[in-house]
Coordinates of C-alpha atoms in Angstrom, one line a residue:
Chain Z
X814 CA -23.0 -3.3 -12.0
X815 CA -23.7 -2.7 -8.4
X816 CA -24.6 0.9 -7.8
X817 CA -25.5 0.7 -4.1
X818 CA -23.9 3.3 -1.9
X819 CA -20.6 2.4 -0.5
X820 CA -19.0 0.5 -3.4
X821 CA -16.0 1.1 -5.6
X822 CA -18.3 1.8 -8.5
X823 CA -19.0 5.2 -7.1
X824 CA -15.6 6.2 -8.2
X825 CA -15.5 6.8 -11.9
X826 CA -12.8 5.3 -14.2
X827 CA -12.0 6.2 -17.8
X828 CA -11.2 2.6 -18.5
X829 CA -13.9 0.1 -19.3
X830 CA -12.1 -3.2 -18.7
X831 CA -13.2 -4.0 -15.1
X832 CA -10.4 -6.5 -14.4
X833 CA -7.8 -4.0 -15.5
X834 CA -9.4 -1.3 -13.4
X835 CA -9.3 -3.6 -10.4
X836 CA -5.7 -4.5 -10.9
X837 CA -4.5 -0.9 -11.5
X838 CA -6.4 0.4 -8.6
X839 CA -4.9 -2.3 -6.4
X840 CA -1.4 -1.0 -7.3
X841 CA -2.4 2.6 -6.7
X842 CA -4.1 1.8 -3.4
X843 CA -1.1 -0.2 -2.1
X844 CA 1.2 2.7 -2.8
X845 CA -1.2 5.3 -1.5
X846 CA -1.8 3.5 1.8
X847 CA 1.9 3.3 2.5
X848 CA 2.4 7.0 1.8
X849 CA -0.7 8.2 3.5
X850 CA 0.2 6.1 6.6
X851 CA 3.8 7.3 6.8
X852 CA 3.6 10.9 5.7
X853 CA -0.1 11.6 6.2
X854 CA -2.9 12.2 3.6
X855 CA -2.4 16.0 3.2
X856 CA 1.3 15.8 2.7
X857 CA 1.0 13.1 0.0
X858 CA 0.5 14.2 -3.6
X859 CA -0.8 12.2 -6.6
X860 CA 2.7 12.5 -8.0
X861 CA 4.1 10.8 -4.9
X862 CA 1.6 8.0 -5.3
X863 CA 2.5 7.6 -9.0
X864 CA 6.2 7.4 -8.2
X865 CA 5.7 4.8 -5.5
X866 CA 3.4 2.7 -7.7
X867 CA 5.9 3.0 -10.6
X868 CA 3.4 4.5 -13.0
X869 CA 2.8 8.0 -14.4
X870 CA 0.4 10.5 -12.7
X871 CA -1.4 10.6 -16.0
X872 CA -2.2 6.9 -15.8
X873 CA -3.5 7.4 -12.2
X874 CA -6.0 9.9 -13.5
X875 CA -7.5 7.3 -15.8
X876 CA -8.6 5.4 -12.7
X877 CA -9.5 8.1 -10.2
X878 CA -10.5 11.8 -10.4
X879 CA -8.5 13.1 -7.4
X880 CA -6.6 12.2 -4.2
X881 CA -9.9 11.9 -2.3
X882 CA -10.9 9.2 -4.7
X883 CA -7.7 7.3 -3.9
X884 CA -8.4 7.6 -0.2
X885 CA -12.0 6.5 -0.6
X886 CA -10.9 3.5 -2.7
X887 CA -8.2 2.6 -0.1
X888 CA -10.8 2.7 2.7
X889 CA -13.5 0.8 0.7
X890 CA -11.0 -1.9 -0.2
X891 CA -10.8 -3.0 3.4
X892 CA -14.5 -3.1 3.7
X893 CA -14.8 -4.9 0.4
X894 CA -12.3 -7.5 1.8
X895 CA -14.7 -8.2 4.7
X896 CA -17.6 -8.5 2.3
X897 CA -15.6 -11.1 0.3
X898 CA -13.7 -12.9 3.1
X899 CA -16.5 -13.4 5.6
X900 CA -19.0 -15.1 3.2
X901 CA -16.1 -17.2 1.9
X902 CA -15.2 -18.3 5.5
X903 CA -18.8 -19.2 6.2
X904 CA -19.2 -21.4 3.1
X905 CA -20.3 -24.9 3.9
X906 CA -20.8 -24.1 7.6
X907 CA -24.3 -24.5 9.0
X908 CA -23.7 -24.6 12.8
X909 CA -24.4 -21.0 14.1
X910 CA -21.5 -21.1 16.6
X911 CA -19.1 -22.4 14.0
X912 CA -20.3 -19.6 11.7
X913 CA -19.8 -17.0 14.4
X914 CA -16.3 -18.1 15.1
X915 CA -15.4 -18.3 11.4
X916 CA -16.8 -14.8 10.8
X917 CA -14.8 -13.3 13.6
X918 CA -11.6 -15.1 12.5
X919 CA -12.1 -13.9 8.9
X920 CA -12.7 -10.4 10.1
X921 CA -9.5 -10.4 12.2
X922 CA -7.4 -11.9 9.5
X923 CA -8.5 -9.1 7.1
X924 CA -7.6 -6.5 9.8
X925 CA -4.2 -8.2 10.2
X926 CA -3.5 -8.3 6.5
X927 CA -4.7 -4.7 6.1
X928 CA -3.4 -3.1 9.3
X929 CA -2.1 0.1 7.7
X930 CA -5.4 0.7 5.8
X931 CA -7.4 -0.1 9.0
X932 CA -5.5 2.6 10.9
X933 CA -5.8 4.9 8.0
X934 CA -9.6 4.6 8.2
X935 CA -9.5 6.0 11.7
X936 CA -7.0 8.6 10.8
X937 CA -8.3 9.9 7.5
X938 CA -12.0 9.2 6.9
X939 CA -12.7 12.8 8.1
X940 CA -10.5 14.1 5.3
X941 CA -13.1 13.0 2.8
X942 CA -16.0 15.2 1.7
X943 CA -19.3 14.5 3.5
X944 CA -20.9 12.4 0.8
X945 CA -17.8 10.2 0.5
X946 CA -17.7 9.8 4.3
X947 CA -21.3 8.7 4.2
X948 CA -20.4 5.9 1.7
X949 CA -17.8 4.6 4.2
X950 CA -20.3 4.8 7.1
X951 CA -23.0 3.0 5.0
X952 CA -20.5 0.3 4.1
X953 CA -19.4 -0.1 7.7
X954 CA -23.0 -0.6 8.8
X955 CA -23.4 -3.2 6.0
X956 CA -20.2 -5.0 7.0
X957 CA -21.2 -5.0 10.6
X958 CA -24.5 -6.5 9.5
X959 CA -22.7 -9.7 8.5
X960 CA -21.3 -10.1 12.0
X961 CA -24.6 -9.1 13.6
X962 CA -26.4 -11.8 11.5
X963 CA -24.1 -14.5 12.9
X964 CA -24.7 -13.2 16.4
X965 CA -28.5 -13.1 15.8
X966 CA -28.5 -16.7 14.5
X967 CA -26.7 -17.9 17.7
X968 CA -29.3 -16.1 19.8
X969 CA -32.1 -17.6 17.8
X970 CA -30.7 -21.1 18.2
X971 CA -30.5 -20.6 22.0
X972 CA -26.7 -20.8 21.9
X973 CA -26.2 -17.2 23.0
X974 CA -28.2 -15.1 25.5
X975 CA -30.4 -12.1 24.4
X976 CA -28.2 -9.1 23.9
X977 CA -28.3 -5.8 22.1
X978 CA -27.0 -7.2 18.8
X979 CA -25.7 -4.0 17.3
X980 CA -23.9 -2.9 20.5
X981 CA -22.2 -6.3 20.9
X982 CA -21.3 -6.3 17.2
X983 CA -19.4 -3.0 17.8
X984 CA -17.6 -4.8 20.7
X985 CA -16.6 -7.5 18.2
X986 CA -15.5 -5.3 15.4
X987 CA -13.6 -2.9 17.6
X988 CA -11.8 -5.9 19.2
X989 CA -10.7 -6.7 15.7
X990 CA -9.8 -3.1 14.8
X991 CA -7.7 -2.8 18.0
X992 CA -5.3 -5.4 16.6
X993 CA -4.4 -2.7 14.1
X994 CA -4.9 0.4 16.2
X995 CA -3.0 -0.8 19.2
X996 CA -0.6 -3.0 17.3
X997 CA 2.4 -1.0 18.7
X998 CA 1.5 -2.5 22.1
X999 CA -0.4 -5.7 21.4
X1000 CA 2.3 -7.2 19.3
X1001 CA 4.5 -7.2 22.4
X1002 CA 1.9 -9.2 24.3
X1003 CA 0.9 -11.9 21.8
X1004 CA 0.6 -13.0 18.2
X1005 CA -2.6 -12.7 16.1
X1006 CA -3.6 -16.4 16.9
X1007 CA -3.4 -15.9 20.6
X1008 CA -5.2 -12.5 20.4
X1009 CA -8.1 -14.0 18.5
X1010 CA -8.2 -17.1 20.7
X1011 CA -8.3 -15.1 23.9
X1012 CA -10.9 -12.7 22.4
X1013 CA -13.1 -15.6 21.3
X1014 CA -12.9 -17.1 24.7
X1015 CA -13.8 -13.7 26.3
X1016 CA -16.8 -13.3 24.0
X1017 CA -17.9 -16.9 24.5
X1018 CA -17.9 -16.4 28.3
X1019 CA -19.9 -13.2 27.8
X1020 CA -22.5 -14.5 25.4
X1021 CA -23.0 -18.3 25.6
X1022 CA -26.0 -19.9 27.2
X1023 CA -25.5 -23.3 29.0
X1024 CA -26.6 -25.0 25.7
X1025 CA -24.1 -22.8 23.8
X1026 CA -21.3 -23.6 26.2
X1027 CA -21.8 -27.4 25.6
X1028 CA -21.7 -26.8 21.9
X1029 CA -18.7 -24.6 22.2
X1030 CA -16.8 -27.3 24.1
X1031 CA -17.9 -29.9 21.5
X1032 CA -16.5 -27.7 18.8
X1033 CA -13.2 -27.3 20.7
X1034 CA -13.2 -23.7 19.5
X1035 CA -10.6 -22.1 21.7
X1036 CA -7.9 -24.7 20.9
X1037 CA -7.8 -23.9 17.2
X1038 CA -7.3 -20.6 15.5
Chain L
X532 CA 7.5 19.1 39.6
X533 CA 6.7 15.8 37.9
X534 CA 9.3 15.1 35.2
X535 CA 8.2 11.6 34.3
X536 CA 7.7 11.0 30.6
X537 CA 4.2 11.7 29.3
X538 CA 3.3 14.7 31.3
X539 CA 2.4 18.3 30.4
X540 CA 5.7 19.3 32.0
X541 CA 7.6 18.1 29.0
X542 CA 6.2 21.1 27.1
X543 CA 8.1 24.2 28.1
X544 CA 6.4 27.5 28.9
X545 CA 7.9 30.9 29.3
X546 CA 5.5 31.7 32.1
X547 CA 6.4 30.6 35.6
X548 CA 2.9 30.8 37.2
X549 CA 1.7 27.2 37.0
X550 CA -2.0 28.1 37.6
X551 CA -1.9 30.7 34.8
X552 CA -0.1 28.2 32.5
X553 CA -2.8 25.6 33.1
X554 CA -5.6 28.1 32.5
X555 CA -4.2 29.6 29.4
X556 CA -3.3 26.2 28.0
X557 CA -6.8 25.0 28.7
X558 CA -8.1 27.9 26.5
X559 CA -5.6 27.1 23.8
X560 CA -6.3 23.3 23.8
X561 CA -10.1 23.8 23.6
X562 CA -9.7 26.1 20.6
X563 CA -7.1 23.8 19.0
X564 CA -9.1 20.6 19.5
X565 CA -12.1 22.1 17.8
X566 CA -10.1 23.3 14.8
X567 CA -7.9 20.2 14.5
X568 CA -11.1 18.1 14.6
X569 CA -13.0 20.1 12.0
X570 CA -10.3 21.1 9.5
X571 CA -7.5 18.7 10.4
X572 CA -4.1 19.2 12.1
X573 CA -2.2 20.1 8.9
X574 CA -4.6 22.7 7.7
X575 CA -4.8 24.5 11.1
X576 CA -2.3 27.3 11.9
X577 CA -1.3 28.7 15.2
X578 CA -2.9 31.9 13.9
X579 CA -6.2 30.0 13.5
X580 CA -5.9 28.7 17.1
X581 CA -5.1 32.2 18.4
X582 CA -8.2 33.7 16.7
X583 CA -10.5 30.9 17.9
X584 CA -9.1 31.2 21.5
X585 CA -9.5 35.0 21.4
X586 CA -5.8 35.7 22.1
X587 CA -2.8 36.8 20.1
X588 CA -0.5 34.3 18.4
X589 CA 2.3 35.9 20.4
X590 CA 0.6 35.0 23.6
X591 CA 0.3 31.4 22.5
X592 CA 4.0 31.2 22.0
X593 CA 4.5 32.0 25.6
X594 CA 2.8 28.7 26.5
X595 CA 4.0 26.4 23.7
X596 CA 6.8 26.3 21.2
X597 CA 4.9 25.1 18.1
X598 CA 1.8 23.5 16.7
X599 CA 3.1 20.0 17.6
X600 CA 3.2 21.2 21.3
X601 CA -0.4 22.2 21.1
X602 CA -1.4 18.8 19.7
X603 CA 0.7 17.0 22.3
X604 CA -1.0 19.0 25.1
X605 CA -4.4 18.3 23.7
X606 CA -3.8 14.6 23.6
X607 CA -2.1 14.5 27.0
X608 CA -5.0 16.5 28.5
X609 CA -7.4 13.6 28.0
X610 CA -4.9 11.1 29.5
X611 CA -4.4 13.5 32.4
X612 CA -8.2 13.6 32.9
X613 CA -8.2 9.8 33.3
X614 CA -5.3 10.1 35.8
X615 CA -7.3 12.6 37.8
X616 CA -10.9 11.3 37.4
X617 CA -10.3 7.6 38.0
X618 CA -8.5 7.9 41.4
X619 CA -11.2 10.5 42.4
X620 CA -14.0 8.0 41.5
X621 CA -12.2 5.3 43.5
X622 CA -11.9 7.4 46.6
X623 CA -13.5 5.8 49.7
X624 CA -14.3 2.5 47.8
X625 CA -12.7 -0.7 49.0
X626 CA -14.8 -3.4 47.4
X627 CA -12.8 -4.6 44.3
X628 CA -15.9 -4.9 42.2
X629 CA -17.2 -1.5 43.1
X630 CA -13.8 -0.1 42.3
X631 CA -13.8 -1.8 38.9
X632 CA -17.2 -0.4 38.1
X633 CA -16.3 3.1 39.3
X634 CA -13.1 3.1 37.2
X635 CA -14.9 2.0 34.0
X636 CA -17.6 4.6 34.5
X637 CA -15.1 7.4 35.2
X638 CA -13.1 6.4 32.1
X639 CA -16.3 6.4 30.0
X640 CA -17.4 9.8 31.4
X641 CA -14.0 11.3 30.5
X642 CA -14.3 9.9 26.9
X643 CA -17.8 11.3 26.7
X644 CA -16.8 14.7 27.9
X645 CA -13.7 14.7 25.6
X646 CA -15.1 13.0 22.6
X647 CA -13.4 15.3 20.0
X648 CA -10.0 15.0 21.7
X649 CA -10.4 11.2 21.9
X650 CA -11.1 11.0 18.2
X651 CA -8.2 13.4 17.6
X652 CA -5.8 11.0 19.4
X653 CA -6.6 8.3 16.9
X654 CA -6.4 10.7 14.0
X655 CA -3.4 12.7 14.8
X656 CA -1.0 11.0 17.2
X657 CA 1.0 10.0 14.1
X658 CA 1.5 13.7 13.2
X659 CA 3.7 14.1 16.2
X660 CA 7.5 13.5 16.0
X661 CA 8.6 10.1 17.3
X662 CA 9.7 11.2 20.8
X663 CA 6.4 13.0 21.4
X664 CA 4.5 10.0 20.2
X665 CA 6.4 7.9 22.6
X666 CA 5.2 10.2 25.5
X667 CA 1.6 9.5 24.5
X668 CA 2.2 5.8 24.3
X669 CA 3.9 5.7 27.7
X670 CA 1.0 7.8 29.2
X671 CA -1.5 5.4 27.6
X672 CA 0.2 2.4 29.2
X673 CA 0.3 4.2 32.5
X674 CA -3.5 5.1 32.3
X675 CA -4.4 1.5 31.2
X676 CA -2.5 0.4 34.3
X677 CA -5.1 2.0 36.5
X678 CA -7.8 -0.1 34.9
X679 CA -5.6 -3.2 34.9
X680 CA -5.0 -2.8 38.7
X681 CA -8.8 -2.8 39.3
X682 CA -9.1 -5.9 37.2
X683 CA -6.2 -7.6 38.9
X684 CA -7.7 -6.8 42.4
X685 CA -11.0 -8.5 41.3
X686 CA -9.1 -11.6 40.2
X687 CA -7.0 -11.7 43.4
X688 CA -10.2 -11.5 45.4
X689 CA -11.7 -14.4 43.5
X690 CA -14.4 -12.2 42.0
X691 CA -13.2 -12.5 38.4
X692 CA -11.6 -15.5 36.6
X693 CA -7.9 -15.6 35.6
X694 CA -7.6 -13.7 32.4
X695 CA -4.8 -12.0 30.4
X696 CA -5.1 -8.7 32.3
X697 CA -3.5 -6.4 29.8
X698 CA -5.5 -7.8 26.8
X699 CA -8.8 -7.5 28.7
X700 CA -7.8 -4.0 29.7
X701 CA -7.6 -3.1 26.0
X702 CA -11.1 -4.6 25.6
X703 CA -12.3 -2.2 28.3
X704 CA -10.5 0.9 27.1
X705 CA -11.4 0.4 23.5
X706 CA -15.0 -0.2 24.6
X707 CA -14.8 3.3 26.1
X708 CA -13.0 4.9 23.2
X709 CA -15.6 3.4 20.8
X710 CA -18.2 5.7 22.3
X711 CA -16.2 8.6 20.8
X712 CA -14.9 6.8 17.7
X713 CA -18.3 5.4 16.6
X714 CA -20.4 8.1 18.1
X715 CA -22.0 8.8 14.7
X716 CA -23.7 5.4 14.9
X717 CA -23.8 4.6 18.7
X718 CA -25.7 7.8 19.5
X719 CA -28.5 6.5 17.3
X720 CA -28.7 3.3 19.3
X721 CA -28.5 4.5 23.0
X722 CA -27.3 7.2 25.4
X723 CA -24.1 7.0 27.4
X724 CA -25.8 5.6 30.5
X725 CA -27.3 2.6 28.5
X726 CA -24.0 2.2 26.7
X727 CA -22.0 1.9 29.9
X728 CA -24.7 -0.3 31.6
X729 CA -24.8 -2.8 28.7
X730 CA -21.0 -2.8 28.5
X731 CA -20.6 -3.4 32.2
X732 CA -23.1 -6.2 32.0
X733 CA -21.2 -7.7 29.1
X734 CA -17.9 -7.5 30.9
X735 CA -19.4 -8.9 34.0
X736 CA -20.7 -12.0 32.2
X737 CA -17.3 -12.5 30.6
X738 CA -15.3 -12.1 33.8
X739 CA -17.2 -12.8 37.0
X740 CA -16.7 -16.0 39.0
X741 CA -19.8 -17.5 40.8
X742 CA -18.6 -15.6 43.9
X743 CA -18.2 -12.4 41.8
X744 CA -21.7 -12.9 40.3
X745 CA -23.3 -13.0 43.8
X746 CA -21.4 -9.9 44.8
X747 CA -22.3 -8.1 41.5
X748 CA -26.0 -8.8 42.2
X749 CA -25.7 -7.6 45.7
X750 CA -24.2 -4.4 44.5
X751 CA -27.1 -4.1 41.9
X752 CA -24.5 -2.7 39.5
X753 CA -26.3 -2.8 36.2
X754 CA -29.3 -0.9 37.5
X755 CA -27.3 2.3 38.3
X756 CA -25.0 4.2 36.0

C-alpha cells in the first residue's frame, strides 16, 4: 500500500476490502461535493451527506472518521484523477510536444468533469487542519510535476525556449482551473474544446522555438481538441 | 452618487458623512478579512469583528446591516482598488504597450497588497446571497474590461496579434490572482517583481507581433518592474 503523503490511504477505513472502500467512498464523495458546494462545508453535516448518498450515517463512519476526512477525500479525488488520467493520456506517445498537448488536454478534461470539486478545493482547503492541508499541497506539487516534466522534455528537445518551468506550470494549471473557477463567465464565451484549443495556441506562441513551431504545425495541434 | 451595480453604495449606512463611512468601513473590513481568512466566514461573528476592530458591535451596525454586508464590502474593496489603481497607473501614458504593462503591474500590486482578501473572494463569494454575488460578478466583468481595453488597444495598434480578448484577459487576471491563491508555493520560487517580470515576458511572447516586439525591446519592459 502506498503510504506517501497526499494519498487516500492517509484516511483510515474500518473495512478491509479496497474495492469496496473505493466504491463506497466514491458515493460519499459525490454526495458531499454537491452539498459542500451548494450549502458550504460548515453548514453540511455527516447526516446530510448520508441522506444524499442514500446510506446511513453509521455506514459513512466505517469509511471515514469525520467530516474533515470527507472533505480531504473529495479534494484528493481530483488530484488522484490527474495522477491517473495524465499518464493514461501519455501512453504510447513519444513526441514531447504531443505529450505536452495530451497532458494539458487530460488535465483540462479532469477539471471539466470535476468542476464542483475543483471550485471546492479553492473554497474549502483552508477548512482542513494543518496536516491535512499539507497533504493537499504535497499532492498538488506532485501533480504539477507531471505537467512540469512534459514542459521540461519539450525544452530539452529544443522545441520550447528556456523558461522557469515551475512558474509556467502554474500558468498552465491555473488556466485549467479557471475553467471551473470562472465557469459562470467562460461558459458564455466558449465551450471546453474552444477554451482548450485557444489556450494551447496561446501557450504555444509563448513557448515554442522555431523548431517547435514547425513540429507544432506538423502535428496540426490547434485543429483537434 | 454612483448607483451602478457592484459598488459600495449598494450597502446602506446610517451615517451620512461619506468620508467617515469610508474610514470606518476600512477599519471594519481590515478586521473582518483577517478573521474570515483565518477562522472562516461562518465561524466569525459581528462581535468578533467588532473586538478585532476595537469598536463596539453597535457601531458596526451603523455602517452595515449584517455579516454578509461586511463580506460584500471586503470583496468589493479589492475590485474598487483595481478601479482606482489601474487608471492611476495609466495616467500620462499614451503608448498602448506601456499602458498594457502598467495596467498588469498595477493589477498585480493590488493583488499583492490585498492577498488575503483576494483569496477570500475565491473562498467566500458563494456565501453571499444571489443578488450580492451578482454584484461581485458584474464588478469583476467591469474590472476585467480595463485590462481588456489595454489589450484591444495593443491589437488595434498592430502591436499584438488578433486574439480572443476576453479569454486572454482571464489569463492575465488569473495570473495575477494566482500570486495570492498559490502564494504558499510561489513565494518559495520568487518575489513579486520576478513573478510579474516573468509573467510579462511570457505574455509578450504569446501576444506581440514583430512590430510589437520591436516596441517592447525599445521600452526595455522586462528589465524594470
